[in-house]
XYZ file of C-alpha atoms in Angstrom:
679
model
C -7.980 -1.186 28.199
C -11.508 -2.123 27.117
C -13.446 -0.612 24.249
C -14.585 2.300 26.755
C -11.417 4.601 25.590
C -13.156 8.073 24.183
C -12.538 8.756 20.701
C -10.195 11.680 21.543
C -7.691 9.321 23.681
C -7.281 7.606 20.357
C -4.529 7.787 18.023
C -4.052 5.584 14.558
C -0.416 6.118 13.356
C 1.733 4.505 10.217
C 5.757 4.812 10.966
C 6.356 5.282 7.076
C 10.283 5.603 5.857
C 13.032 4.647 3.575
C 14.280 1.077 4.044
C 16.990 1.050 7.057
C 16.145 4.359 8.192
C 15.305 2.365 11.560
C 11.138 2.591 11.667
C 11.050 -0.965 12.662
C 13.695 -0.208 15.867
C 11.926 2.789 16.478
C 8.270 0.886 16.827
C 10.557 -1.913 18.936
C 11.341 0.865 21.746
C 7.749 2.856 21.567
C 6.388 -0.582 22.885
C 8.967 -1.454 25.313
C 8.911 2.126 26.642
C 4.909 1.973 26.842
C 4.953 -1.852 28.956
C 4.151 -3.569 26.114
C 7.014 -5.799 25.576
C 9.458 -6.270 28.698
C 12.687 -6.829 26.189
C 13.495 -4.849 23.385
C 14.224 -6.760 19.726
C 16.666 -5.632 17.232
C 16.250 -5.567 13.961
C 19.586 -6.958 13.090
C 19.516 -10.019 14.719
C 15.985 -10.931 13.488
C 14.025 -10.673 16.761
C 12.158 -7.472 15.952
C 8.536 -7.596 17.175
C 6.893 -6.312 14.308
C 9.166 -8.084 11.858
C 7.637 -11.863 12.623
C 7.534 -13.073 9.159
C 10.825 -15.302 8.470
C 11.175 -13.687 5.189
C 11.462 -10.278 7.163
C 13.613 -11.500 9.921
C 16.299 -12.842 7.164
C 16.092 -9.931 4.953
C 16.078 -7.426 7.924
C 13.169 -5.665 6.239
C 9.870 -5.110 6.589
C 7.697 -6.749 3.846
C 3.808 -6.479 5.600
C 2.068 -4.062 7.585
C 1.946 -5.429 11.154
C -0.152 -3.600 13.181
C -0.417 -3.234 17.315
C -1.435 -1.528 19.970
C 0.317 0.446 22.890
C -1.069 2.781 25.426
C 0.693 6.406 26.407
C -0.574 8.841 29.300
C -3.896 7.501 28.647
C -4.221 7.232 24.869
C -4.392 4.042 23.110
C -1.967 4.327 20.348
C -2.431 2.017 17.253
C 0.607 1.541 15.494
C 1.444 0.034 11.797
C 4.777 -0.416 10.710
C 5.080 -0.174 6.908
C 7.466 -1.570 4.441
C 9.928 0.630 2.712
C 10.738 -1.486 -0.325
C 8.856 -0.071 -3.510
C 7.791 -3.356 -4.557
C 5.396 -3.557 -1.700
C 3.985 -0.385 -2.258
C 0.529 -1.346 -1.940
C 1.333 -2.165 1.669
C 1.880 1.366 2.182
C -0.970 2.541 0.153
C -3.409 0.542 2.104
C -2.331 1.412 5.779
C -1.914 4.837 4.764
C -6.080 4.480 3.745
C -7.190 4.045 7.003
C -4.227 5.983 9.374
C -5.257 9.565 10.580
C -1.149 10.592 11.103
C 1.881 9.323 10.249
C 5.738 9.864 11.414
C 8.455 10.067 8.922
C 11.184 8.745 10.090
C 14.580 9.871 8.232
C 17.987 9.067 8.748
C 20.475 11.653 10.205
C 23.203 10.972 7.878
C 21.408 10.700 4.613
C 18.384 12.788 5.096
C 15.252 12.338 3.170
C 15.850 9.124 1.031
C 13.739 8.352 -2.320
C 11.266 5.582 -1.314
C 10.526 7.996 2.159
C 9.836 10.778 -0.363
C 7.584 8.393 -2.458
C 5.475 7.216 1.034
C 5.574 10.969 2.401
C 3.768 11.730 -1.139
C 1.330 8.771 -0.853
C 0.614 10.161 2.834
C -0.194 13.614 1.294
C -2.642 12.342 -1.357
C -4.545 11.258 1.571
C -4.167 14.286 3.451
C -2.386 11.866 6.590
C -1.068 14.730 9.042
C 2.648 13.878 10.081
C 5.604 13.718 12.575
C 8.897 13.886 11.680
C 11.914 11.778 13.488
C 15.395 12.376 12.669
C 17.051 9.119 13.531
C 20.356 7.727 14.429
C 21.790 11.187 15.745
C 24.789 9.244 17.026
C 26.183 7.420 13.876
C 29.271 8.739 12.044
C 28.675 11.477 9.393
C 25.236 12.832 11.818
C 23.948 16.057 10.488
C 20.745 17.579 11.914
C 20.386 20.827 9.952
C 21.487 18.979 6.578
C 18.507 16.698 7.786
C 16.066 19.288 8.433
C 17.357 21.462 5.183
C 16.807 18.318 3.155
C 12.952 18.094 4.378
C 12.309 21.133 3.476
C 14.025 20.971 -0.345
C 12.675 17.724 -0.657
C 9.198 16.874 0.849
C 8.209 20.624 0.457
C 7.717 20.409 4.206
C 7.519 23.001 6.901
C 9.625 21.529 9.950
C 8.658 22.957 13.473
C 11.766 21.615 15.852
C 10.392 20.549 19.318
C 13.833 18.616 20.167
C 16.954 19.595 18.915
C 20.372 17.543 19.651
C 23.173 17.636 22.498
C 26.020 16.940 20.357
C 25.845 14.429 17.602
C 28.139 11.463 16.328
C 29.713 10.175 19.286
C 29.000 13.358 21.556
C 25.336 13.016 21.117
C 23.981 12.749 24.962
C 20.666 13.952 25.142
C 18.135 16.349 23.242
C 16.337 20.089 24.569
C 12.860 20.495 24.873
C 12.676 23.513 22.708
C 8.996 24.412 24.369
C 9.885 23.780 27.870
C 13.668 24.952 27.366
C 14.593 21.778 29.289
C 17.453 19.164 28.382
C 16.213 15.824 28.522
C 19.224 12.889 29.394
C 18.729 8.746 29.564
C 19.640 6.923 31.696
C 21.636 4.032 30.100
C 21.186 1.424 32.920
C 17.516 1.377 32.204
C 17.795 1.213 28.766
C 16.369 4.290 28.194
C 13.226 3.499 30.212
C 13.948 6.269 33.026
C 14.931 10.020 32.039
C 14.888 13.416 33.657
C 14.602 16.768 32.639
C 17.460 19.067 33.465
C 18.856 22.525 33.267
C 19.801 23.249 29.839
C 24.115 22.973 29.994
C 25.632 26.081 29.342
C 27.464 25.211 25.817
C 23.535 24.628 24.207
C 21.506 27.834 26.146
C 22.201 29.931 22.906
C 20.842 27.356 20.435
C 17.961 26.472 22.705
C 16.758 30.565 22.810
C 17.540 30.486 19.000
C 15.546 27.501 18.525
C 12.565 28.504 20.341
C 12.780 32.431 18.476
C 12.778 30.273 14.915
C 10.052 28.069 16.572
C 7.806 31.365 17.063
C 8.347 32.532 13.939
C 7.903 29.505 11.905
C 4.500 29.276 14.205
C 3.324 32.762 13.178
C 3.819 31.867 9.635
C 0.994 29.145 9.471
C -1.122 30.462 12.514
C -3.313 33.657 12.904
C -3.273 33.724 16.996
C 0.586 33.098 16.789
C 1.299 35.727 14.357
C -1.173 38.311 16.405
C 0.783 37.739 19.642
C 3.905 37.443 17.875
C 3.800 40.998 16.275
C 2.102 42.478 19.312
C 4.902 41.420 21.340
C 2.896 39.247 23.745
C 3.870 36.032 25.462
C 2.333 32.898 24.474
C 2.122 29.841 27.269
C 3.774 26.709 26.067
C 0.147 25.458 26.248
C -1.217 27.720 23.961
C 1.641 27.014 21.629
C 1.189 23.769 21.974
C -2.585 24.337 20.576
C -0.726 26.345 17.948
C 1.290 23.504 16.624
C -1.829 21.034 16.921
C -3.881 22.934 14.326
C -0.796 23.663 12.276
C -0.158 19.721 12.056
C -3.626 18.468 11.485
C -3.904 21.285 8.424
C -1.154 19.757 7.107
C 0.545 23.451 7.134
C 3.465 22.317 9.427
C 5.526 19.221 10.691
C 6.680 18.475 14.410
C 10.001 17.465 14.029
C 11.722 15.536 16.561
C 15.306 14.100 16.492
C 16.987 10.821 18.638
C 18.659 7.667 18.545
C 16.296 4.865 18.441
C 18.896 1.978 18.308
C 20.938 4.167 21.386
C 17.309 4.149 23.630
C 17.578 8.321 23.115
C 14.720 10.826 21.760
C 11.824 8.630 21.652
C 9.445 9.645 24.616
C 9.160 13.159 23.262
C 7.977 11.681 20.343
C 5.633 9.721 22.094
C 4.235 13.071 23.584
C 3.826 14.516 20.391
C 1.976 12.122 18.818
C -0.514 12.448 22.020
C -0.478 16.047 21.628
C -0.367 16.392 18.311
C -1.815 14.039 15.660
C -5.600 13.850 15.079
C -7.846 11.637 16.958
C -10.459 10.329 14.739
C -12.795 13.076 15.009
C -10.744 15.467 13.947
C -9.848 13.999 10.598
C -12.566 14.450 7.763
C -15.676 12.285 7.901
C -15.202 9.240 5.625
C -17.181 9.399 2.574
C -19.416 6.523 0.433
C -21.676 5.833 -1.991
C -25.271 4.545 -0.688
C -25.584 1.658 -3.148
C -29.540 1.795 -2.966
C -29.679 5.446 -4.198
C -26.370 6.632 -5.678
C -25.884 9.495 -3.668
C -22.648 10.541 -1.505
C -22.949 10.109 1.942
C -20.782 10.916 4.945
C -20.438 8.627 8.193
C -19.059 11.053 11.050
C -16.653 8.953 13.734
C -19.331 8.210 16.648
C -19.776 4.826 18.327
C -23.884 4.973 18.157
C -23.872 5.817 14.749
C -24.589 3.045 11.809
C -21.705 1.099 11.238
C -19.191 1.565 8.256
C -15.842 -0.309 8.672
C -12.902 -1.139 5.619
C -11.286 -4.422 5.374
C -7.731 -3.074 4.687
C -5.499 -6.356 4.734
C -6.107 -10.027 5.268
C -3.586 -12.526 6.323
C -3.668 -16.358 6.324
C -2.904 -16.874 10.102
C -2.556 -20.752 11.218
C -4.740 -21.647 8.505
C -7.013 -19.233 9.180
C -8.095 -15.926 7.770
C -7.342 -12.774 9.752
C -9.074 -9.759 8.401
C -7.516 -6.302 9.119
C -10.534 -3.827 9.375
C -10.626 -0.114 10.090
C -13.727 1.084 11.836
C -14.940 4.538 10.789
C -18.272 4.753 12.464
C -20.707 2.800 14.577
C -19.507 -0.308 16.911
C -18.470 -3.654 15.522
C -19.402 -6.721 18.004
C -18.722 -10.093 18.284
C -20.653 -12.540 16.729
C -22.727 -9.411 14.772
C -23.885 -9.472 11.201
C -22.268 -7.506 8.544
C -23.487 -6.556 5.094
C -20.360 -6.287 2.438
C -22.553 -3.992 -0.459
C -19.811 -5.214 -2.936
C -19.899 -8.967 -2.821
C -23.696 -8.693 -1.688
C -23.159 -11.021 1.088
C -24.074 -10.976 5.124
C -21.190 -11.852 6.989
C -20.442 -12.828 10.885
C -17.744 -11.335 13.245
C -17.293 -14.234 15.105
C -13.709 -13.108 16.918
C -13.088 -9.480 17.600
C -9.251 -9.154 18.294
C -6.897 -6.136 19.632
C -3.627 -7.266 17.410
C 0.196 -6.633 19.212
C 1.965 -7.737 16.219
C 1.285 -11.787 16.091
C -0.080 -11.767 19.342
C -4.086 -11.059 20.067
C -6.600 -10.260 23.189
C -10.401 -10.776 22.396
C -12.595 -8.281 22.730
C -16.344 -8.457 22.996
C -16.930 -5.139 20.777
C -14.875 -2.373 18.894
C -16.178 0.893 18.704
C -15.122 3.796 15.620
C -11.866 4.829 15.584
C -10.164 1.428 16.101
C -8.101 -0.727 13.963
C -8.708 -4.545 14.994
C -8.464 -7.986 13.415
C -11.957 -9.684 12.732
C -12.330 -13.665 12.596
C -14.594 -15.074 10.602
C -15.293 -13.161 7.168
C -15.673 -15.754 4.814
C -16.282 -13.856 1.291
C -14.653 -10.199 2.225
C -11.326 -8.978 0.419
C -9.141 -6.210 0.942
C -10.752 -2.788 -0.219
C -14.268 -4.356 0.911
C -16.743 -2.523 3.122
C -18.572 -3.380 5.914
C -22.059 -1.818 7.440
C -25.002 -2.479 8.791
C -27.657 -3.938 6.344
C -30.066 -1.264 7.296
C -27.885 1.540 6.222
C -25.503 0.158 3.662
C -22.359 2.419 2.460
C -19.663 1.723 -0.273
C -16.655 3.450 1.063
C -14.051 4.229 -1.507
C -12.013 1.034 -2.090
C -8.027 0.672 -2.378
C -6.570 1.530 -5.329
C -5.541 -1.903 -6.250
C -1.949 -2.069 -8.824
C -2.037 -4.336 -11.745
C 1.053 -6.970 -11.610
C 3.406 -6.150 -14.512
C 5.820 -9.158 -14.092
C 5.678 -13.004 -14.241
C 7.137 -16.344 -13.868
C 6.196 -20.026 -14.483
C 6.001 -22.225 -11.392
C 6.002 -25.772 -11.116
C 5.673 -28.256 -8.245
C 8.324 -30.464 -7.573
C 6.958 -33.549 -6.405
C 3.140 -34.897 -6.539
C 2.916 -34.174 -2.667
C 3.721 -30.688 -3.347
C 1.146 -30.248 -6.252
C -1.452 -31.154 -4.079
C -0.670 -28.016 -1.940
C 0.067 -25.638 -4.228
C -3.534 -24.316 -5.672
C -4.293 -24.130 -1.912
C -1.272 -22.396 -0.858
C -1.493 -19.934 -4.093
C -5.416 -19.154 -3.593
C -4.145 -18.029 0.442
C -1.627 -16.005 -1.590
C -3.890 -14.044 -4.092
C -6.524 -13.274 -1.088
C -3.961 -11.742 1.038
C -2.079 -9.627 -1.516
C -4.603 -7.753 -4.022
C -1.447 -6.967 -6.280
C -0.727 -10.946 -6.839
C -2.901 -13.051 -9.911
C -2.274 -16.867 -10.287
C -3.326 -18.374 -13.861
C -2.656 -21.447 -15.685
C -1.218 -21.122 -19.601
C -3.502 -23.116 -21.678
C -0.803 -24.060 -24.167
C 2.008 -24.790 -21.561
C -0.141 -26.175 -18.772
C 2.230 -24.346 -17.157
C 0.981 -22.155 -13.665
C 2.091 -18.462 -14.064
C 2.489 -16.040 -10.940
C 2.560 -12.410 -11.395
C 3.086 -9.375 -9.032
C 4.872 -5.991 -8.680
C 8.350 -6.579 -9.199
C 11.188 -9.023 -8.790
C 11.842 -9.014 -4.930
C 7.910 -9.260 -4.711
C 8.126 -12.568 -6.686
C 10.697 -13.533 -5.186
C 9.311 -13.236 -1.508
C 6.208 -15.027 -2.771
C 8.278 -18.148 -4.116
C 10.215 -18.084 -0.569
C 6.943 -18.134 1.526
C 5.312 -21.129 -0.502
C 8.363 -23.120 0.674
C 8.265 -21.842 4.626
C 4.575 -20.918 5.237
C 3.273 -23.701 3.228
C 5.445 -26.173 2.712
C 5.692 -26.410 -1.131
C 8.611 -26.520 -2.902
C 8.406 -25.208 -6.562
C 10.963 -24.520 -9.439
C 10.556 -21.138 -10.827
C 11.307 -20.142 -14.332
C 12.736 -16.089 -15.147
C 10.726 -13.377 -14.668
C 8.742 -12.294 -17.328
C 6.966 -9.287 -18.751
C 2.982 -9.705 -18.539
C 1.499 -9.193 -22.161
C -1.823 -8.346 -23.455
C -3.445 -8.168 -26.813
C -6.002 -5.899 -28.435
C -7.431 -5.338 -32.539
C -7.035 -2.372 -34.353
C -10.022 -2.208 -37.066
C -13.929 -3.592 -36.664
C -13.911 -7.116 -38.427
C -17.024 -9.801 -38.701
C -16.108 -13.159 -39.057
C -18.481 -16.569 -39.228
C -18.152 -19.954 -38.337
C -19.856 -23.255 -38.775
C -20.036 -26.048 -36.740
C -21.443 -29.053 -38.818
C -20.461 -32.920 -37.071
C -21.769 -36.258 -36.303
C -20.571 -37.313 -32.642
C -21.909 -40.545 -30.845
C -24.337 -41.386 -33.846
C -26.208 -37.876 -33.623
C -25.454 -34.595 -35.998
C -24.639 -31.412 -34.461
C -25.228 -28.185 -36.583
C -24.818 -24.364 -35.586
C -23.488 -21.244 -37.976
C -22.590 -18.014 -35.909
C -21.592 -14.728 -36.602
C -19.261 -12.533 -34.554
C -18.113 -8.937 -35.061
C -15.033 -7.162 -33.088
C -14.927 -3.474 -32.612
C -11.639 -2.010 -30.864
C -12.562 0.304 -27.649
C -10.359 3.061 -26.491
C -7.493 1.917 -24.459
C -8.649 1.094 -20.750
C -12.473 0.630 -21.381
C -12.246 -3.225 -21.019
C -14.455 -5.963 -22.977
C -18.013 -5.524 -23.524
C -20.141 -8.810 -24.635
C -23.116 -8.796 -26.026
C -25.543 -10.066 -28.399
C -28.170 -8.406 -31.180
C -30.320 -11.349 -31.554
C -33.886 -10.438 -30.967
C -35.963 -12.806 -27.880
C -38.001 -14.509 -30.686
C -34.813 -15.598 -32.636
C -34.696 -19.174 -32.736
C -31.089 -19.131 -31.487
C -32.098 -17.302 -28.241
C -32.197 -19.888 -25.766
C -28.170 -20.863 -27.098
C -27.563 -16.823 -26.191
C -25.844 -17.141 -22.690
C -23.779 -19.990 -24.349
C -22.564 -18.211 -26.907
C -22.046 -15.194 -24.607
C -19.406 -17.607 -22.700
C -17.882 -19.342 -25.604
C -16.833 -15.466 -26.818
C -15.631 -14.399 -23.500
C -13.712 -17.391 -23.346
C -12.235 -16.974 -26.937
C -10.751 -13.442 -25.465
C -9.453 -14.578 -22.537
C -7.363 -17.307 -24.381
C -6.294 -14.405 -26.699
C -6.165 -15.321 -30.863
C -2.838 -14.188 -32.415
C -0.178 -13.992 -29.549
C -1.729 -16.397 -26.726
C -2.465 -13.004 -24.405
C -5.768 -12.140 -23.102
C -7.507 -10.052 -25.240
C -8.650 -6.128 -23.796
C -10.711 -3.336 -25.007
C -12.856 -5.016 -27.335
C -16.732 -5.018 -27.779
C -17.478 -8.241 -29.176
C -21.057 -8.617 -30.591
C -22.871 -11.878 -31.717
C -24.546 -10.894 -34.994
C -26.291 -13.854 -36.356
C -26.930 -17.554 -35.496
C -28.568 -20.262 -37.660
C -30.759 -23.231 -36.227
C -31.251 -26.483 -37.785
C -34.590 -28.130 -36.254
C -33.234 -31.507 -34.377
C -29.598 -30.541 -35.163
C -28.869 -27.660 -32.667
C -27.126 -28.270 -29.471
C -25.651 -26.376 -26.353
C -22.025 -27.407 -27.563
C -22.480 -26.746 -31.496
C -23.288 -23.027 -30.271
C -20.144 -22.828 -28.170
C -17.852 -23.933 -30.680
C -19.418 -21.968 -33.580
C -19.387 -18.747 -31.355
C -15.466 -19.230 -30.258
C -14.168 -19.998 -33.482
C -16.053 -16.863 -34.981
C -14.446 -14.563 -32.433
C -11.174 -16.234 -32.884
C -11.335 -15.636 -36.780
C -12.894 -11.868 -36.139
C -9.851 -10.859 -33.839
C -7.548 -12.238 -36.343
C -8.966 -10.251 -39.273
C -9.172 -7.113 -37.162
C -5.233 -6.002 -37.543
C -4.202 -7.799 -33.903
C -1.697 -5.765 -31.813
C 0.407 -6.924 -28.751
C 0.457 -4.518 -25.635
C 3.110 -4.410 -23.287
C 2.979 -2.531 -19.775
C 4.246 0.727 -19.947
C 5.463 1.988 -16.246
C 5.579 5.364 -14.671
C 9.127 5.848 -13.639
C 10.803 8.419 -11.343
C 14.222 8.872 -11.250
C 16.384 11.079 -8.735
C 19.538 11.480 -9.636
C 22.523 14.167 -8.143
C 22.648 17.190 -11.155
C 26.081 15.976 -12.471
C 24.965 12.470 -13.710
C 21.705 13.702 -15.483
C 22.927 13.738 -18.879
C 24.279 10.263 -19.453
C 21.017 8.905 -17.302
C 18.563 10.335 -19.280
C 21.037 9.284 -22.595
C 20.612 5.671 -20.924
C 16.680 6.231 -20.301
C 16.197 7.325 -24.095
C 17.858 3.881 -24.788
C 15.612 2.103 -23.219
C 12.842 3.655 -25.316
C 11.685 5.862 -22.467
C 9.836 8.972 -22.974
C 10.312 11.966 -20.549
C 7.725 13.747 -19.255
C 8.872 16.142 -16.565
C 12.384 17.356 -15.747
C 12.389 19.180 -11.916
C 15.048 20.480 -10.054
C 15.167 20.043 -6.016
C 18.140 22.157 -5.105
C 20.983 19.737 -5.980
C 19.159 17.066 -7.225
C 17.319 16.405 -10.677
C 13.844 14.193 -10.494
C 12.965 13.170 -13.927
C 9.419 11.911 -14.402
C 8.577 9.617 -17.978
C 7.280 6.322 -18.791
C 9.201 3.427 -20.828
C 8.071 -0.269 -21.391
C 8.730 -2.560 -19.071
C 10.531 -5.312 -20.789
C 13.321 -2.550 -21.051
C 13.870 -1.797 -17.744
C 15.000 -5.255 -16.202
C 18.054 -4.696 -14.473
C 17.630 -0.595 -14.527
C 18.586 -1.129 -10.854
C 22.299 -1.917 -11.532
C 22.928 0.226 -14.382
C 21.711 3.093 -12.364
C 23.445 2.335 -9.552
C 26.760 2.300 -11.865
C 26.059 5.323 -13.564
C 25.371 7.979 -10.511
C 28.143 5.904 -8.272
C 25.225 4.320 -5.932
C 23.677 7.948 -5.433
C 20.885 7.544 -7.913
C 17.302 6.041 -6.983
C 14.479 5.273 -8.916
C 10.446 4.165 -8.612
C 8.435 2.134 -10.992
C 5.028 1.680 -11.154
C 2.729 0.384 -13.667
C 0.831 3.023 -16.006
C -1.068 1.753 -18.903
C -0.758 -1.007 -21.368
C 0.602 0.341 -24.690
C 1.186 -1.489 -28.136
C 4.352 -3.112 -27.981
C 7.248 -1.706 -30.751
C 8.525 -4.105 -33.488
């Protein structure tokens, strides 16, 4: 299956869902039935192909998005298995950014759960067409109509039921194909690889007929051609109906919905048929847009192999000590050994090897045309969110949103041996995950590791030990703070000392002015080019930048401040780089101290989903945590509370919410802005 696959025979899809809905199990079945693997791994015994990191096998959850490729009915399907845990939202975000379609997996017992709601809305943000698979039909408490209803209520989706279950819980025998009006039963001996279509058993004929009528009605609502035929009493062929479903799916008007039990090997093949028939190929999604860095104009790159190269690096992993970049090719063809231009880093890179990924196994390719998701070796400088393009047709694609880390902990190597390995290990983690930051606390000399939440930091510490054989002692998670000033101030500093028998002298005046929140820092000089101190301006600006980073009042980085060097005094024969550097740094620190310094703390956007009966107690607790409620929504018997709260007051909130709502309330939390810390 070389690179000769036609664009219309390509599908780039992701599997999105809440923890434990069965995403990874479903992927395992897809790989088995498409002939990619010869035995099925199970998540619960740590043998799933897609969860190949030891961290994932141990916790039974997916942390990194694994990529794999398989084939069904002449179509090449590239699958990304995404994590369900909120701390790894960036993994889902960057995967959805490069996918053309997604499968939402829901648990037939619990219906739509909070994190599946979050990722579903993330997919809506990127306008990704979706199919739904209602899994675990064999479990006690499985309720297909209720799960479908929860899709309508919580997701605002319009499900098109293309398979319905024959029985549920321990009576679940197979599914009915609503379009073909046939029953599908699976052979247990072949682990579900062999299945056959049989006439619908008498007990289910009425339900099957009703499902067909409902499907026609639902399609008539979203498709004009079906509406005309339906009103005119004409019959449409299954092929015409399939085309109408395809149109409705691509335009995000409806969601083809399937059911089954991945663990019991039932219901997966009809879903594979649905991926091929109803999800878009790369030419059916809008052409990717970007900005030409030379002209500043917005340009489009339609999915064509002959066009100029435009590709996006959406993930980086370290593989046996070498850097592997996952790349989505939007237009043109990437060839092995080709020079590609990175307009963000302004460097030319060489694609040394191109690999088709199958979880952590791979196959080498000579070239990869538009529409493909591939692994690329040899990109030294490119990081997540960077564009790769032809040097003669540069374009910068919209980068992947990066999250600001809001929680940090201090780490120390346990032995000298660990200390030597730590720096390299940390730089690899930072390169892989854009939501990780590492810095050294000047005062204590401790290394500070920052991330998206408690589980995120815990996984990073374990990975340091497991993958990089670096043992560290970790402190307790702390909130990441910043500082700023509230009023303009000006200060001068003089450096006048004799060092090693030579006198050094410099006097510098610096003014600091507060900027609007989120504008960042600006450091500049007002000295004219003919000023005697002009040669020392770069030193002074560097020193002022350093002073802001170190923080004056609270030792935290200063943000949203404009700092200007107003004046500098030079004395003949006494001026030196060092003198101006020290004087500028002291003047900047003094000015910040006089500018009413204030501590800023991360304010989080919190979304809490609770049953109505617990709402009063939850709101009371949220207010007690200095939370400010912005919006209250009703979705059936569920209430969605959206608000802002300081991160420092949200430690341990998961436990508090569980106990206040008998385990039925859930929440998601994301960084919103830095706000002034209350006394």
